[in-house]
Coordinates of C-alpha atoms and ligand atoms in Angstrom, one line a residue:
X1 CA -13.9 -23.6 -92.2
X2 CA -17.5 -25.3 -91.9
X3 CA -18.0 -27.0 -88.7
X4 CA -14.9 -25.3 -86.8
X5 CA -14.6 -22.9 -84.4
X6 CA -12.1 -20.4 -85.1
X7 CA -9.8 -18.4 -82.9
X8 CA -10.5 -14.6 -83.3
X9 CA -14.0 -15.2 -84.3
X10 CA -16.8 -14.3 -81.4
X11 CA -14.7 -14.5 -77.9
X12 CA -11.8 -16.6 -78.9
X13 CA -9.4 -13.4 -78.6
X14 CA -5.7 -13.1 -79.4
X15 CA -5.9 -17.1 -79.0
X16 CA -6.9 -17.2 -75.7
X17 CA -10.3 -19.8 -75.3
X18 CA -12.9 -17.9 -73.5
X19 CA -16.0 -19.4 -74.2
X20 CA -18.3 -18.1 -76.8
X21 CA -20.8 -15.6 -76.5
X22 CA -24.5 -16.7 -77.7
X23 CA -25.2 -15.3 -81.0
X24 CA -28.8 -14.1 -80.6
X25 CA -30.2 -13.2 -84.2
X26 CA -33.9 -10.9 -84.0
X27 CA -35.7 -9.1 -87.0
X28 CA -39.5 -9.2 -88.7
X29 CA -40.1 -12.6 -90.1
X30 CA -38.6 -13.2 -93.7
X31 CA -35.5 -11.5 -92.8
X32 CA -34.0 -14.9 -92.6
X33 CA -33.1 -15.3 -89.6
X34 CA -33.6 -19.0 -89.5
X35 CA -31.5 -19.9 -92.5
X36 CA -28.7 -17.6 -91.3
X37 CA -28.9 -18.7 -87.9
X38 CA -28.2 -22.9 -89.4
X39 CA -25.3 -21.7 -91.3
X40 CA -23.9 -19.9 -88.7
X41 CA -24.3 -22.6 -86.4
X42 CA -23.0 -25.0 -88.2
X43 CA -19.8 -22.7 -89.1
X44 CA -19.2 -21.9 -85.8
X45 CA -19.5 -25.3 -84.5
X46 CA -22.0 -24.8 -82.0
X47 CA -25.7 -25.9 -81.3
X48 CA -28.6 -24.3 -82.9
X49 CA -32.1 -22.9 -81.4
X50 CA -34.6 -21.5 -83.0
X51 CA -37.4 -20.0 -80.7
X52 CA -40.3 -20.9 -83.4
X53 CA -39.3 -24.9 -83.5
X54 CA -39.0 -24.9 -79.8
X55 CA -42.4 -23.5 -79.4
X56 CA -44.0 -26.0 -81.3
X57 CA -41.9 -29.1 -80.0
X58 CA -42.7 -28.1 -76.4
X59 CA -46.3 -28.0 -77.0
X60 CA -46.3 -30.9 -79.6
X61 CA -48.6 -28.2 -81.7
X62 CA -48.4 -26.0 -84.9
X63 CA -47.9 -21.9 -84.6
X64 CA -50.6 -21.6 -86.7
X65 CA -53.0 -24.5 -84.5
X66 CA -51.9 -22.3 -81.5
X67 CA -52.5 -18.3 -82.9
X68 CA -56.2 -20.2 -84.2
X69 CA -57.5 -21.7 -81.2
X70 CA -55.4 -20.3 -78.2
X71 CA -54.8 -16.8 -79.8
X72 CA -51.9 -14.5 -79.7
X73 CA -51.5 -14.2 -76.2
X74 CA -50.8 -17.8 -75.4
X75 CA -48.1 -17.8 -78.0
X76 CA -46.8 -14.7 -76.3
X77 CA -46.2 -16.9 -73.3
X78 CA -45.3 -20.0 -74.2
X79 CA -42.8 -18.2 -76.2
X80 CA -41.6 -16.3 -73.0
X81 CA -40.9 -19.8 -71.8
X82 CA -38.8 -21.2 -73.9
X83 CA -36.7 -17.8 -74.3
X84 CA -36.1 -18.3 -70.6
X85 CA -34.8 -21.9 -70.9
X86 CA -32.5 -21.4 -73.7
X87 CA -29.1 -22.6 -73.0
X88 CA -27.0 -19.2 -71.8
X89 CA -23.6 -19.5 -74.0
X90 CA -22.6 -21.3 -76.7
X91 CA -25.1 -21.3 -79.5
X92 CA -27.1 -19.5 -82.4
X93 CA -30.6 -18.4 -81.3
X94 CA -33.3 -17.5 -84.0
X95 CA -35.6 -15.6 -82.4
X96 CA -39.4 -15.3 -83.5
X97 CA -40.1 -11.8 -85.6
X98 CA -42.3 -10.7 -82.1
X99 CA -40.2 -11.7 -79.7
X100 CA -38.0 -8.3 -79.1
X101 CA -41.8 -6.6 -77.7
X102 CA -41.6 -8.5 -74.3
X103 CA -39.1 -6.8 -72.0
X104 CA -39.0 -9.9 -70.3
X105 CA -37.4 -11.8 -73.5
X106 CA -34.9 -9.1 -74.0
X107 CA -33.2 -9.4 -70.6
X108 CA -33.1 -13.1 -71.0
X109 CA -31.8 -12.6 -74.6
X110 CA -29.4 -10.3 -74.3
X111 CA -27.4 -12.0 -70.9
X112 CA -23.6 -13.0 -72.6
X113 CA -24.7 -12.5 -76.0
X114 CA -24.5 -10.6 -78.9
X115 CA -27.3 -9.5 -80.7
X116 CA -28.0 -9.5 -84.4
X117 CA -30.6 -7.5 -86.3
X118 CA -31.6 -8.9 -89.5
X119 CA -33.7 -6.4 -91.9
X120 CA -35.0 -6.3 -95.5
X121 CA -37.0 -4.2 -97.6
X122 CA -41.1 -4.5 -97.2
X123 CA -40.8 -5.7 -101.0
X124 CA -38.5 -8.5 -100.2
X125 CA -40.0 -9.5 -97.4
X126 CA -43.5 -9.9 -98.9
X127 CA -41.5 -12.0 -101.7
X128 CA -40.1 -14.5 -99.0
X129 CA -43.4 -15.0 -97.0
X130 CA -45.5 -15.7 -100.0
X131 CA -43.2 -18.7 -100.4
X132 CA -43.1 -19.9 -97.0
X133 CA -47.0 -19.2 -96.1
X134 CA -47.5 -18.1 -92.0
X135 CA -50.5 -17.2 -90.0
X136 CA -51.0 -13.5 -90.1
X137 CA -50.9 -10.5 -87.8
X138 CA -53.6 -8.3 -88.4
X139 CA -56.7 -8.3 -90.9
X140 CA -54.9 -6.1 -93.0
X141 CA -53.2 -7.5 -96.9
X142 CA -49.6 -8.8 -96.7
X143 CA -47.7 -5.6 -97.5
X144 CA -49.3 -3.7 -95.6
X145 CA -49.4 -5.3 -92.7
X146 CA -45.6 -5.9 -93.2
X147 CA -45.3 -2.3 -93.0
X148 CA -47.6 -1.7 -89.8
X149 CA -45.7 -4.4 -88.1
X150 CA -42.5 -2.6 -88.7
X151 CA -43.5 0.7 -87.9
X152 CA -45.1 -0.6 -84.1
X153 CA -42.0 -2.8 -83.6
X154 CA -39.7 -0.5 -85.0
X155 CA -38.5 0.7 -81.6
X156 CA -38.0 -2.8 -80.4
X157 CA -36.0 -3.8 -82.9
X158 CA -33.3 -0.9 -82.6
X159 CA -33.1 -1.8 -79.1
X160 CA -32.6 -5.4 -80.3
X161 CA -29.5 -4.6 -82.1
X162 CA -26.4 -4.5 -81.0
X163 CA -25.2 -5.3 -84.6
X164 CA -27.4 -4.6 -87.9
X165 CA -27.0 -6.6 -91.2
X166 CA -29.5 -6.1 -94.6
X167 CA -30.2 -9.4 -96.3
X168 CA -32.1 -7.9 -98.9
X169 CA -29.8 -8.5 -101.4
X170 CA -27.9 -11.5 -100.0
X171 CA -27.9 -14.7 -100.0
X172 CA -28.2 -16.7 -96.2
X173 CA -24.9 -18.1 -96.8
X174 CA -23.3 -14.3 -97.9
X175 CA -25.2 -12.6 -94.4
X176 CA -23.8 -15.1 -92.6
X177 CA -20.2 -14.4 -93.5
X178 CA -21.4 -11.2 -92.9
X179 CA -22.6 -11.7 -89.4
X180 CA -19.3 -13.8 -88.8
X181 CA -17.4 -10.8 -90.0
X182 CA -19.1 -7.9 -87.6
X183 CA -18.6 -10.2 -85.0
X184 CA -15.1 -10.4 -85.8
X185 CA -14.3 -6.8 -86.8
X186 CA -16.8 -4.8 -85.1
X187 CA -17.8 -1.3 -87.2
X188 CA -15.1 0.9 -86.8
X189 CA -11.4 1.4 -88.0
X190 CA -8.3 1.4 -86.3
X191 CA -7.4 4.4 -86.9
X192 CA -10.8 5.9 -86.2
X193 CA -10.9 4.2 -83.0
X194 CA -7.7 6.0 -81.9
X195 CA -8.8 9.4 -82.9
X196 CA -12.0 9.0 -80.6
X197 CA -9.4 7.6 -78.1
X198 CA -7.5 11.1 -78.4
X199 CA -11.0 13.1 -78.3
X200 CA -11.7 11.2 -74.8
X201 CA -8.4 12.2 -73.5
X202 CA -8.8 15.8 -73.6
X203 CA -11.8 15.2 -71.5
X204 CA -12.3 14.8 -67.9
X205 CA -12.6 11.4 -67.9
X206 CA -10.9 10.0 -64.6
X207 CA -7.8 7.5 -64.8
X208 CA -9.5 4.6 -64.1
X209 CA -12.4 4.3 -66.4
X210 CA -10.3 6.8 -68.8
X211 CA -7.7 3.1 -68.9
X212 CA -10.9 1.1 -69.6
X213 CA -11.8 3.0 -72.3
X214 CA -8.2 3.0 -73.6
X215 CA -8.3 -1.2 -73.6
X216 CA -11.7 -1.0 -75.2
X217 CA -10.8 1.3 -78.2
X218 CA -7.2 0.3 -79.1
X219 CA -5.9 -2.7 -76.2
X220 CA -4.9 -6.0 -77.1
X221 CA -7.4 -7.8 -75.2
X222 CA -10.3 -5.7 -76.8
X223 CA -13.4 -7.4 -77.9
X224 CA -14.9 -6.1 -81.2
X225 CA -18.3 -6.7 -79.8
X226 CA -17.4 -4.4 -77.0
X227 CA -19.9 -1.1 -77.6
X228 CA -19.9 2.4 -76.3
X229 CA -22.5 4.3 -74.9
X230 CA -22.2 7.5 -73.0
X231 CA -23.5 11.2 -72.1
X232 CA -23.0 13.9 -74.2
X233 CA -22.8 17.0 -72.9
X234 CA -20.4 20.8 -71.7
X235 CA -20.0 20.3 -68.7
X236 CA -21.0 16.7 -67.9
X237 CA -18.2 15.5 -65.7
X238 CA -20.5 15.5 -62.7
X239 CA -23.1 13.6 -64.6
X240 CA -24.7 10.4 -62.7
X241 CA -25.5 8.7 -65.6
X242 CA -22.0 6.6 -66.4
X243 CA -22.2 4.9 -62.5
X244 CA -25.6 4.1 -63.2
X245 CA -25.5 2.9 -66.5
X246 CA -22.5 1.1 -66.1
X247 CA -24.2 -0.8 -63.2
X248 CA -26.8 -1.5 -65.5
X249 CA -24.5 -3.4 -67.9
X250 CA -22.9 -4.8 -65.4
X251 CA -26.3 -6.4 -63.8
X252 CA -27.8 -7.7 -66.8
X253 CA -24.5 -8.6 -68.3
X254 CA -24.4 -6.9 -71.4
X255 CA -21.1 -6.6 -73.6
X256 CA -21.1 -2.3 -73.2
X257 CA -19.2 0.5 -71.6
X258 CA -20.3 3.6 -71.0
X259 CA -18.1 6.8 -70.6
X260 CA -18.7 10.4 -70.8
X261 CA -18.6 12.4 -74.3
X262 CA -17.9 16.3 -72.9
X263 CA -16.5 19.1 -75.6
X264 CA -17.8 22.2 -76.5
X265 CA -19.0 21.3 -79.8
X266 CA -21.8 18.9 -80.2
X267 CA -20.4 18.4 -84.0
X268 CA -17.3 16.7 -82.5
X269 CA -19.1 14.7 -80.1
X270 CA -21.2 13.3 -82.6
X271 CA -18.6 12.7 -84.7
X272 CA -16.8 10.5 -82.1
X273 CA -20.3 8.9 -81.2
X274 CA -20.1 7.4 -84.7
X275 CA -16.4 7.0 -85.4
X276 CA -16.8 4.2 -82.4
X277 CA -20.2 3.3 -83.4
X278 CA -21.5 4.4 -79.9
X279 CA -25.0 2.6 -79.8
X280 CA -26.5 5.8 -77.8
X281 CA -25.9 9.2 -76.1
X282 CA -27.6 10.1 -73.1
X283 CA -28.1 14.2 -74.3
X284 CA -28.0 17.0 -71.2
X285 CA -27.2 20.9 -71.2
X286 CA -26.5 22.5 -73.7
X287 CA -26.9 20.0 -76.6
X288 CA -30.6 18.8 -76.0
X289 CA -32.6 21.5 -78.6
X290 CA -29.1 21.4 -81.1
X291 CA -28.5 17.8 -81.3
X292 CA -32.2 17.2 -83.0
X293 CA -30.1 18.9 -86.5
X294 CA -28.2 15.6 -86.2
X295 CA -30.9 13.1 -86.1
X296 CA -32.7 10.9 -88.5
X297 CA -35.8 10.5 -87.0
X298 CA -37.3 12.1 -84.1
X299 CA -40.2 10.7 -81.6
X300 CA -43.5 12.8 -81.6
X301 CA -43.0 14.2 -77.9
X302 CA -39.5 15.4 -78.3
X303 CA -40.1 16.7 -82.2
X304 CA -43.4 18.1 -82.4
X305 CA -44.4 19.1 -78.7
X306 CA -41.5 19.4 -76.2
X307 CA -38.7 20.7 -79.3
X308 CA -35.9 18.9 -77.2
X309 CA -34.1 15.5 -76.8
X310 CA -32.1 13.8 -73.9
X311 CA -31.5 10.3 -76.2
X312 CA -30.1 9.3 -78.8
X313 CA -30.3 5.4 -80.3
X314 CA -28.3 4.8 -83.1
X315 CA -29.0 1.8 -84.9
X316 CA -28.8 0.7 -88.4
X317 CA -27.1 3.6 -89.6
X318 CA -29.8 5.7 -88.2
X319 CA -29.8 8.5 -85.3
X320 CA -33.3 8.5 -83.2
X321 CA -33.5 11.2 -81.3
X322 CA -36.4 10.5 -77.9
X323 CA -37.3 12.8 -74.7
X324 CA -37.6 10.7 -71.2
X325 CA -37.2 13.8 -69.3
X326 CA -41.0 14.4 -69.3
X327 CA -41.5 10.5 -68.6
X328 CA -39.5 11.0 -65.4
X329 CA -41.3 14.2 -64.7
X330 CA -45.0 12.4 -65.1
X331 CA -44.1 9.3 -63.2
X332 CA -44.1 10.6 -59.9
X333 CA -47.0 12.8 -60.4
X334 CA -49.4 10.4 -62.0
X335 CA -51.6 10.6 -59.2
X336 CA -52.1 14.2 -59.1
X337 CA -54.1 14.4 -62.5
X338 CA -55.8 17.8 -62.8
X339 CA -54.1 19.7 -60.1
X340 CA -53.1 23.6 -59.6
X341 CA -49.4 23.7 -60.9
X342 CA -46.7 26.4 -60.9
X343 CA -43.4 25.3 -62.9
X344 CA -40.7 27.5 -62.0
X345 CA -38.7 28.5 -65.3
X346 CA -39.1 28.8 -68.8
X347 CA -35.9 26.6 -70.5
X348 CA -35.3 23.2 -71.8
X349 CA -36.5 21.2 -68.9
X350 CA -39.2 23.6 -68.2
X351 CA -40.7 22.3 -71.5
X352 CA -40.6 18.4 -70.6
X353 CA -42.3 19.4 -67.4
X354 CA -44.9 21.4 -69.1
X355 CA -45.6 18.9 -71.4
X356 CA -45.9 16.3 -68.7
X357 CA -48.1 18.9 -65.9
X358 CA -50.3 19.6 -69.1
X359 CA -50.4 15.6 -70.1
X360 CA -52.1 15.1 -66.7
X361 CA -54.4 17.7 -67.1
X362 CA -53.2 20.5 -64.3
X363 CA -53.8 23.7 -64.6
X364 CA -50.6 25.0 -64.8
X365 CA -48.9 28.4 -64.4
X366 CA -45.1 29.3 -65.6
X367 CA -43.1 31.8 -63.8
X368 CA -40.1 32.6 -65.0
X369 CA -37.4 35.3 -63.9
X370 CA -37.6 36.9 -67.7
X371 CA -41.6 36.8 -68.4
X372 CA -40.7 36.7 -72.0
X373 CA -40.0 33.1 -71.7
X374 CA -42.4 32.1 -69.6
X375 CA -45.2 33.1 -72.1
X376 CA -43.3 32.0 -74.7
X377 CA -43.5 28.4 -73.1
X378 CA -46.9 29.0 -71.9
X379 CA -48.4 29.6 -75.2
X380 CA -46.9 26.4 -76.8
X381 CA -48.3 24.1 -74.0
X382 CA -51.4 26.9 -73.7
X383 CA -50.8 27.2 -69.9
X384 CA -51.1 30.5 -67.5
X385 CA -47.7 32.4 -67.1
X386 CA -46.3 35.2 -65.2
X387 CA -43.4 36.6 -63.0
X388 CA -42.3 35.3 -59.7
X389 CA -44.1 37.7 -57.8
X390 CA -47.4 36.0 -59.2
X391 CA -46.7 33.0 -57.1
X392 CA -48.5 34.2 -53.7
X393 CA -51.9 34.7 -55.1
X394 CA -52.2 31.4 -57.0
X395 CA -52.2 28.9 -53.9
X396 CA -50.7 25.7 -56.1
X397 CA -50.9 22.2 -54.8
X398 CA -47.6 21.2 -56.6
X399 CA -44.7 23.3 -57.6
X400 CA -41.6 22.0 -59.9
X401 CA -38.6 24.1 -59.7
X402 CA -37.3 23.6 -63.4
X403 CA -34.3 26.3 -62.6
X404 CA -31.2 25.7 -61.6
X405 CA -31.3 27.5 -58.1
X406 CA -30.2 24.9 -55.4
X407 CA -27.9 23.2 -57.3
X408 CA -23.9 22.3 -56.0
X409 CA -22.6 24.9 -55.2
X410 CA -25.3 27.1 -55.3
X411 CA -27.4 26.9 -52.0
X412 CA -30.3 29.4 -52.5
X413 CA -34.1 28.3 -52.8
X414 CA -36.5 29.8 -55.6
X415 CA -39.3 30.1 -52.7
X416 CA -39.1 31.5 -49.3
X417 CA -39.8 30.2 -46.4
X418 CA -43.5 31.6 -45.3
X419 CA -44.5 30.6 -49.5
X420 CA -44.3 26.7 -48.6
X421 CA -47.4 25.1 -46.5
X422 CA -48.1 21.5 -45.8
X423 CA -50.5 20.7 -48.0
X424 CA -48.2 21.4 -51.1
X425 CA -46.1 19.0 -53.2
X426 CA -42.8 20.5 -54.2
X427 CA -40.7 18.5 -56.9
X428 CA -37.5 20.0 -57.7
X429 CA -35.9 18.6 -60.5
X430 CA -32.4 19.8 -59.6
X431 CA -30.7 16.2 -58.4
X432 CA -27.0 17.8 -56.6
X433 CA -27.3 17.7 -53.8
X434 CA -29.6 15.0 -53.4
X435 CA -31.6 16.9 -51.1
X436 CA -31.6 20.6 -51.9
X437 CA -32.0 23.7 -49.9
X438 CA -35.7 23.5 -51.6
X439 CA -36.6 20.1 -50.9
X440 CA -35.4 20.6 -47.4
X441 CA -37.0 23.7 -46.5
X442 CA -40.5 22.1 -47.7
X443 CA -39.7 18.8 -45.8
X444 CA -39.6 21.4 -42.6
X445 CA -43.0 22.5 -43.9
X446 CA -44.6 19.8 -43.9
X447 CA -44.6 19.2 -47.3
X448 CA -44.7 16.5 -49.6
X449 CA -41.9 16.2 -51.6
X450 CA -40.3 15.0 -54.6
X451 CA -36.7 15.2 -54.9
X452 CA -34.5 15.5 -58.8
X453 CA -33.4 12.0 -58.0
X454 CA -37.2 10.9 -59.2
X455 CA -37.2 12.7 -62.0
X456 CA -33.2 10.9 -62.9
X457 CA -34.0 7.6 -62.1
X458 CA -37.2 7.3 -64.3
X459 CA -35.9 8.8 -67.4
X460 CA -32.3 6.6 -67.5
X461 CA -34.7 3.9 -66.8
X462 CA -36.8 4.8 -69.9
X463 CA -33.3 5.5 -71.3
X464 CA -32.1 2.4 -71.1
X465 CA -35.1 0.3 -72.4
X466 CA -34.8 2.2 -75.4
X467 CA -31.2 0.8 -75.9
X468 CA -31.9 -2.4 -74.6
X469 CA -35.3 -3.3 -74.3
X470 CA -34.6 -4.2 -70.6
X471 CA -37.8 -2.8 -68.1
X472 CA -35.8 -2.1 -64.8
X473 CA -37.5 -2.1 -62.1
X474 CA -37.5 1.0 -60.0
X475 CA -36.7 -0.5 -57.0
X476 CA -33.2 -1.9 -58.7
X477 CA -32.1 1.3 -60.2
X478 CA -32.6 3.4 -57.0
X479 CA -30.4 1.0 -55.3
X480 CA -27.7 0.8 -58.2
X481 CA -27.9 4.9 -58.0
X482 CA -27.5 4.5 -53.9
Ligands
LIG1 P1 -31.9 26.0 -68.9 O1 -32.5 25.6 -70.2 O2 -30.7 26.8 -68.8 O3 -33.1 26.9 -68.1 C1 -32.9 27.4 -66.9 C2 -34.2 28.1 -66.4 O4 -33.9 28.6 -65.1 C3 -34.5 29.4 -67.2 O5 -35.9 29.5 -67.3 C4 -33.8 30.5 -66.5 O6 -34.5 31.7 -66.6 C5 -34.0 30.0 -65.1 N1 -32.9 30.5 -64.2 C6 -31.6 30.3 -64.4 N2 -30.9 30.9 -63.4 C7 -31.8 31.5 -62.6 C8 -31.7 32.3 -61.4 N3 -30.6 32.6 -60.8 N4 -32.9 32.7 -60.8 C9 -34.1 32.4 -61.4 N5 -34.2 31.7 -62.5 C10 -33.1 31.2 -63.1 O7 -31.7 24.7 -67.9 P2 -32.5 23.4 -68.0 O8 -31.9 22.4 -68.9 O9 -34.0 23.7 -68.1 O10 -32.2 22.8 -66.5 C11 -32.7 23.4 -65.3 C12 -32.3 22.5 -64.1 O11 -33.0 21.3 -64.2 C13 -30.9 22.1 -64.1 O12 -30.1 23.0 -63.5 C14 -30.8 20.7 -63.4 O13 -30.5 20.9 -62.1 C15 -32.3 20.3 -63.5 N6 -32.3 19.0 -64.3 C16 -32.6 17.9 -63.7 C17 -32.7 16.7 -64.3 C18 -33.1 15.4 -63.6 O14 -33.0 14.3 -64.2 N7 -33.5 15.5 -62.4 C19 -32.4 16.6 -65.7 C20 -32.1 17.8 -66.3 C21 -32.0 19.0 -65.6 P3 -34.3 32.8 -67.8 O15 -35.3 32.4 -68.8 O16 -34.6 34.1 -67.2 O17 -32.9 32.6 -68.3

């Protein structure tokens, strides 16, 4: 088998020759990505490149001459320059243990490829570096900064991986039948694939993309590298997210489909999510407090202060469970630090923007139709709170309607007419229609406004750099959403 290419392995499908897809291997040094990457190459038939060699052939210097007298930062870039001239198909790339931290990298890594995350204990690592000596990363001794590498990258590298492999306990020439394998089989089962198929179909998936996912799952042309992404929610038929986020893929050319996961149950959905080894879940109503019982590890906003999540990575065998909503709540109000705020409502998005308001410092007041709530939500973020009535007598500069009131089919406005004046800003987070009865009513006014689409567009953004490492710029995604 050494030195041939073999049909059914990595693109060759069903005997047809469509070229290969670039293997791209990441992971913290010692994983052996290197080793791997030669025997795979050489299997497979196909040229070799390893970022690290390239660096120092281009520059006719050492990693270690370069980190000593031109510091981290030049490596960064010269690094960043030969990840952008690397030949786009046909080939094994070994990737440098840093290189996954520069959004820039990732979009030029992940174009026709299929990415590999190599991982290893902190004990085995430590073992492979003190054989093979390299300059290090912090002051700090080996293990332990082996550890604080992993723990700051650690994000990185799940959004590096579209496929996981431990080498721990393997040899390079075992992890790479290992890689050759996933490449060839993907994660899940026939039959579990078909039971997920049968799960979609009782959805509302329509025809079209409901066939796609069909030849995905079980079709004869399907590509085990082929992954599944998708919003999990009751109801989330309407949702934006899988025309955006299939736009996505299809822009920077990633190997991914992404569909909608609506039932009743959250248990079934995750269920599914894993059966097809779904790579993430966009979370919305009413999953996003329940669905932290089904994660692994949580991030410190959505665990600790906002108690909900709206995404889900899963990578390595493990659930992470993040909140964006507040990151697309703050973005458009960065420049209103320490304003007069009211937030109107007291439920799960009404905690993301009182975590955001209160992260810029405004004085902010919660009204909420039942009070209860509102102080309930007030004294976790220690904001003012009240009724709706309160509203006149506060005179805010911004208000964020966090209810649903405006939103398709529904056409009435939390405020009234004489409560708007021109030198408010009124976000309202509800995004159908794009411009609400709200949003148009402070427009008359004078206002400035904010519309739900904001608040959408900069948390799938987030969103999707946490499953791909991709920064998208804001300009592209509101014209992909258009
Ligand atoms: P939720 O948890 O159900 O909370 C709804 C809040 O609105 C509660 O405080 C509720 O008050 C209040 N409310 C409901 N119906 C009301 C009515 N008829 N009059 C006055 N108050 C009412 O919902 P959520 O998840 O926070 O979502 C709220 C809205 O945010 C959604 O409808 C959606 O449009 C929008 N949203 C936007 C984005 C985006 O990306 N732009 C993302 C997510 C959500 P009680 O406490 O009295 O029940």
């Amino acid at each position: 088998m050494c030195g041939q290419i073999v049909p059914g392995i990595l693109g060759y499908h069903q005997g047809t020759l469509k070229k290969m897809k670039r293997i791209v291997l990441t992971g913290f040094r010692g994983t052996g990505k290197t080793e791997i990457g030669k025997i795979l190459s050489s299997r497979l038939n196909v040229p070799f490149f390893d970022t690290d060699d390239l660096v120092e052939t281009s520059t006719g210097r050492s990693i270690p001459d370069i980190f000593h007298y031109n510091g981290e930062e030049r490596f960064r870039s010269i690094e960043r320059e030969v990840v952008a001239t690397l030949p786009p198909a046909d080939g094994v790339v070994s990737t440098g243990g840093g290189v996954v931290t520069d959004p820039t990298n990732m979009e030029h890594l992940r174009r026709d490829s299929t990415l590999v995350l190599l991982y290893a204990d902190i004990d085995t690592i430590e073992k492979r570096l003190l054989q093979k000596p390299r300059p290090p990363l912090t002051n700090l001794p080996l293990s332990e900064e082996i550890a604080a590498m992993l723990d700051s990258r650690r994000q990185n590298y799940y959004a590096s991986a579209d496929f996981c492999l431990d080498t721990s306990e393997t040899s390079p020439v075992v992890a790479a039948e290992r890689v050759q394998a996933l490449l060839k089989n993907g994660v899940s089962s026939l039959q579990q694939r078909k039971t997920a198929l049968a799960f979609f179909k009782t959805g509302r998936i329509p025809p079209v993309p409901l066939k796609k996912l069909e030849e995905i799952l079980v079709g004869d042309t399907r590509s085990p590298t082929t992954r599944i992404m998708g919003v999990a929610g009751y109801p989330c038929a309407h949702s934006l997210s899988p025309k955006l986020f299939n736009a996505l893929i299809k822009q920077y050319h990633l190997d991914y489909h992404y569909t909608w996961f609506e039932d009743p149950e959250l248990e079934e959905i995750m269920n599914v999510a894993r059966a097809v080894d779904a790579k993430g879940l966009s979370v919305t109503i009413p999953f996003k407090q329940d669905v932290l019982a089904y994660l692994d590890e949580i991030d410190e906003h959505s665990a600790e202060q906002i108690g909900a999540v709206n995404t889900v990575v899963f990578s390595c065998g493990t659930a992470i469970g993040y909140n964006t909503d507040w990151l697309g709540i703050r973005k458009p109000l960065v420049s209103m630090k320490g304003a007069k705020a009211v937030l109107l409502g007291a439920g799960g998005v009404a905690a993301a923007a009182a975590y955001a308001l209160t992260d810029l410092a405004m004085d902010v007041t919660i009204l909420n139709r039942t009070p209860e709530n509102a102080h309930a939500l007030a004294e976790r973020f220690a904001c003012r709170w009240g009724n709706w009535e309160d509203f006149d007598r506060i005179k805010p500069d911004l208000v964020v309607n966090a209810t649903p009131l405006g939103m398709q089919p529904d056409t009435r406005t939390p405020l009234r007419e004489d409560q708007l004046h021109k030198d408010m800003t009124v976000f309202d987070l509800v995004y159908t229609p794009p411009v609400t009865p709200l949003i148009e009513a402070a427009r008359a006014k004078g206002c400035t406004t904010i519309t739900g689409s904001e608040m959408f567009i900069e948390q799938a953004r987030e969103q999707f750099y946490l499953n791909f490492g991709i920064d998208v710029p804001i300009k592209k995604m509101r014209e992909l959403l258009a």
